[in-house]
Each structure stands twice: as C-alpha cells, then as structure tokens.
Amino acid sequence: MNQNNLPADPIAMVFGIISILIGLAGCCCYGIVAIVPLILSIVGLHLANKSIREFNANPEAFSGQSRSNVGTAKVINIIAIVLNGLVFLLFIGFLIAYGTIFSAAILEGMKNSNNEDSYKWENDSIYFEEDNMETIETDSIYIDSVQLKGN
C-alpha cells in the first residue's frame, strides 16, 4: 500500500496563500491588481477539486494527510475568491461612480462655456488695439510679373 501525495497538495495551498496576500496588498492599490489573485485562486480551486476527485476514485493510493491538506487549500482558495471578487467589484463600482461624477463635471463645464461672457478671445487677430487700422500693410504677390520658363 503506497501512500503518495495528491498532485495539488502543495501547489493549491501556495496559490491560495499567494492570492490572499496579493489581494490584501491590492486593497491598498484601489483594487487594480485584484484580477491577478482572483485568477490564481480560481486555478488553485480547480487543482484542489481535481485532486479530491482523484482521491475519491482511488483513496488507498493516497495518504489521508494529503487529502486533508488539499481540503484546507480548497477552503483557502474559496475564501480568496470571495475576498478578491468583492475587492474587484468594489473597484468596478468606484470606477463607475468616479466616471459618472467626472463626466457630469465635464458636461457642466461645457454647458457653462457656451455663455458669451465666459471666454473672450484676446489678441485673436494680427491686429492689436494700439495699431491703426488705416495703416495696415498687405503682403501680396504680383502674378503678372512672374515669368515662366519655356514660354
């Protein structure tokens, strides 16, 4: 009777612990990195479930301690999925709320900018107030004086 470890015995636990740690650190970053630990915990849960199915198919080939470790890893991964899922949903909610507030502020600013007195063009032309409008010199090209080669 050979007592082997289940295939996901160490790795499912590692994925669960890493995803919880990254998820807690991701809370400080406004949930931007919450998708990475969410994916890690989903992979860890999948590996744990796969190993539990192998144990149920052939329980005498694997040790009971390995089954217990995989069960603990499954619970840790479920907790990590719930926590990281909540952080990710809160991040999406904050993003939607800030986007709505920001777009409302831009729309309000655009409405206020349509007033005639809100913005005045200064120095819009080449003429300044102190220039005399009668002494404006124009720059022109006399086409009659241009001679083309070949004619």
XYZ file of C-alpha atoms in Angstrom:
151
model
C 0.000 0.000 0.000
C 1.792 3.088 -1.315
C 0.844 6.383 0.324
C 1.504 9.146 -2.222
C 0.657 12.794 -2.030
C -2.091 14.198 -4.191
C -0.902 16.168 -7.249
C -2.216 19.516 -5.964
C -1.107 19.028 -2.348
C 1.479 21.812 -2.160
C 0.572 23.976 -5.155
C -3.127 24.560 -4.370
C -2.196 25.772 -0.879
C 0.512 28.046 -2.307
C -1.907 29.546 -4.861
C -4.441 30.212 -2.102
C -1.977 31.895 0.235
C -0.399 33.998 -2.530
C -3.797 35.109 -3.799
C -4.876 36.213 -0.313
C -1.619 38.125 0.226
C -1.752 39.841 -3.169
C -5.446 40.556 -2.623
C -4.743 42.274 0.696
C -1.944 44.278 -0.889
C -4.265 45.090 -3.802
C -6.710 46.789 -1.451
C -4.083 49.488 -0.974
C -3.929 49.969 -4.753
C -7.680 50.556 -5.105
C -8.266 47.031 -6.387
C -6.354 47.474 -9.621
C -4.459 44.215 -9.179
C -7.443 42.249 -7.832
C -7.855 40.302 -11.062
C -4.477 38.535 -10.680
C -5.182 36.932 -7.275
C -8.714 36.159 -8.405
C -7.326 34.133 -11.307
C -4.736 32.458 -9.037
C -7.383 31.397 -6.551
C -9.669 30.048 -9.290
C -6.774 27.961 -10.646
C -5.940 26.750 -7.112
C -9.563 25.768 -6.504
C -9.681 23.886 -9.797
C -6.496 21.983 -8.923
C -7.808 21.146 -5.440
C -11.124 19.862 -6.808
C -9.295 17.768 -9.391
C -7.100 16.211 -6.680
C -10.102 15.490 -4.438
C -11.776 13.678 -7.356
C -8.605 11.590 -7.788
C -8.605 10.765 -4.085
C -12.281 9.747 -4.186
C -11.598 7.498 -7.185
C -8.692 5.709 -5.503
C -8.449 6.507 -1.752
C -5.972 3.766 -0.847
C -3.337 5.155 -3.255
C -3.051 8.494 -1.440
C -2.422 9.485 2.163
C -5.101 10.958 4.382
C -2.831 13.842 5.347
C -2.514 14.827 1.697
C -6.308 14.772 1.386
C -6.569 16.986 4.451
C -4.048 19.460 3.001
C -5.938 19.657 -0.274
C -9.201 20.202 1.619
C -7.618 23.082 3.523
C -6.269 24.519 0.259
C -9.776 24.320 -1.207
C -11.183 26.345 1.707
C -8.379 28.932 1.455
C -8.972 29.296 -2.285
C -12.722 29.767 -1.761
C -12.018 32.486 0.809
C -9.554 34.121 -1.615
C -12.132 34.031 -4.437
C -14.754 35.698 -2.262
C -12.405 38.389 -0.921
C -10.797 39.193 -4.259
C -14.147 39.113 -6.027
C -15.515 41.666 -3.566
C -12.451 43.883 -3.951
C -12.736 43.673 -7.740
C -16.466 44.502 -7.680
C -15.835 47.435 -5.338
C -13.116 48.686 -7.682
C -15.505 48.491 -10.640
C -18.173 50.296 -8.573
C -15.755 53.085 -7.628
C -14.641 53.357 -11.237
C -18.245 53.746 -12.388
C -19.019 56.273 -9.645
C -15.927 58.389 -10.328
C -16.552 58.185 -14.065
C -20.117 59.393 -13.593
C -19.045 62.264 -11.353
C -16.191 63.218 -13.686
C -18.366 63.122 -16.808
C -21.051 65.188 -15.053
C -18.423 67.793 -14.170
C -17.189 67.906 -17.756
C -20.751 68.236 -19.059
C -21.445 71.065 -16.606
C -18.267 72.813 -17.691
C -19.269 72.500 -21.330
C -22.688 73.958 -20.607
C -21.138 76.908 -18.772
C -18.644 77.560 -21.558
C -21.419 78.312 -24.060
C -22.036 81.702 -22.391
C -20.707 84.681 -24.324
C -19.018 86.229 -21.295
C -17.294 83.082 -20.111
C -14.380 83.332 -22.521
C -13.088 86.256 -24.507
C -10.657 85.973 -27.313
C -7.735 88.227 -26.736
C -5.214 89.000 -29.410
C -7.045 86.735 -31.794
C -6.003 88.582 -34.932
C -2.761 90.021 -36.162
C -4.032 93.479 -35.262
C -3.665 94.862 -31.795
C -5.687 97.639 -30.220
C -2.872 100.160 -30.468
C -2.388 99.539 -34.193
C -4.034 101.934 -36.546
C -6.397 100.113 -38.869
C -5.783 102.557 -41.775
C -2.053 101.875 -41.992
C -2.301 98.139 -42.449
C 0.173 96.892 -44.985
C -0.721 93.929 -47.050
C 1.666 91.436 -48.462
C 0.753 90.316 -51.917
C 2.279 88.537 -54.840
C 2.038 90.070 -58.263
C 1.440 87.197 -60.627
C 1.775 89.376 -63.734
C 5.457 89.964 -63.022
C 6.306 86.241 -62.792
C 7.668 84.810 -65.998
C 7.515 81.072 -66.543
C 10.368 79.238 -68.245
C 9.617 77.697 -71.547
C 7.183 80.380 -72.736
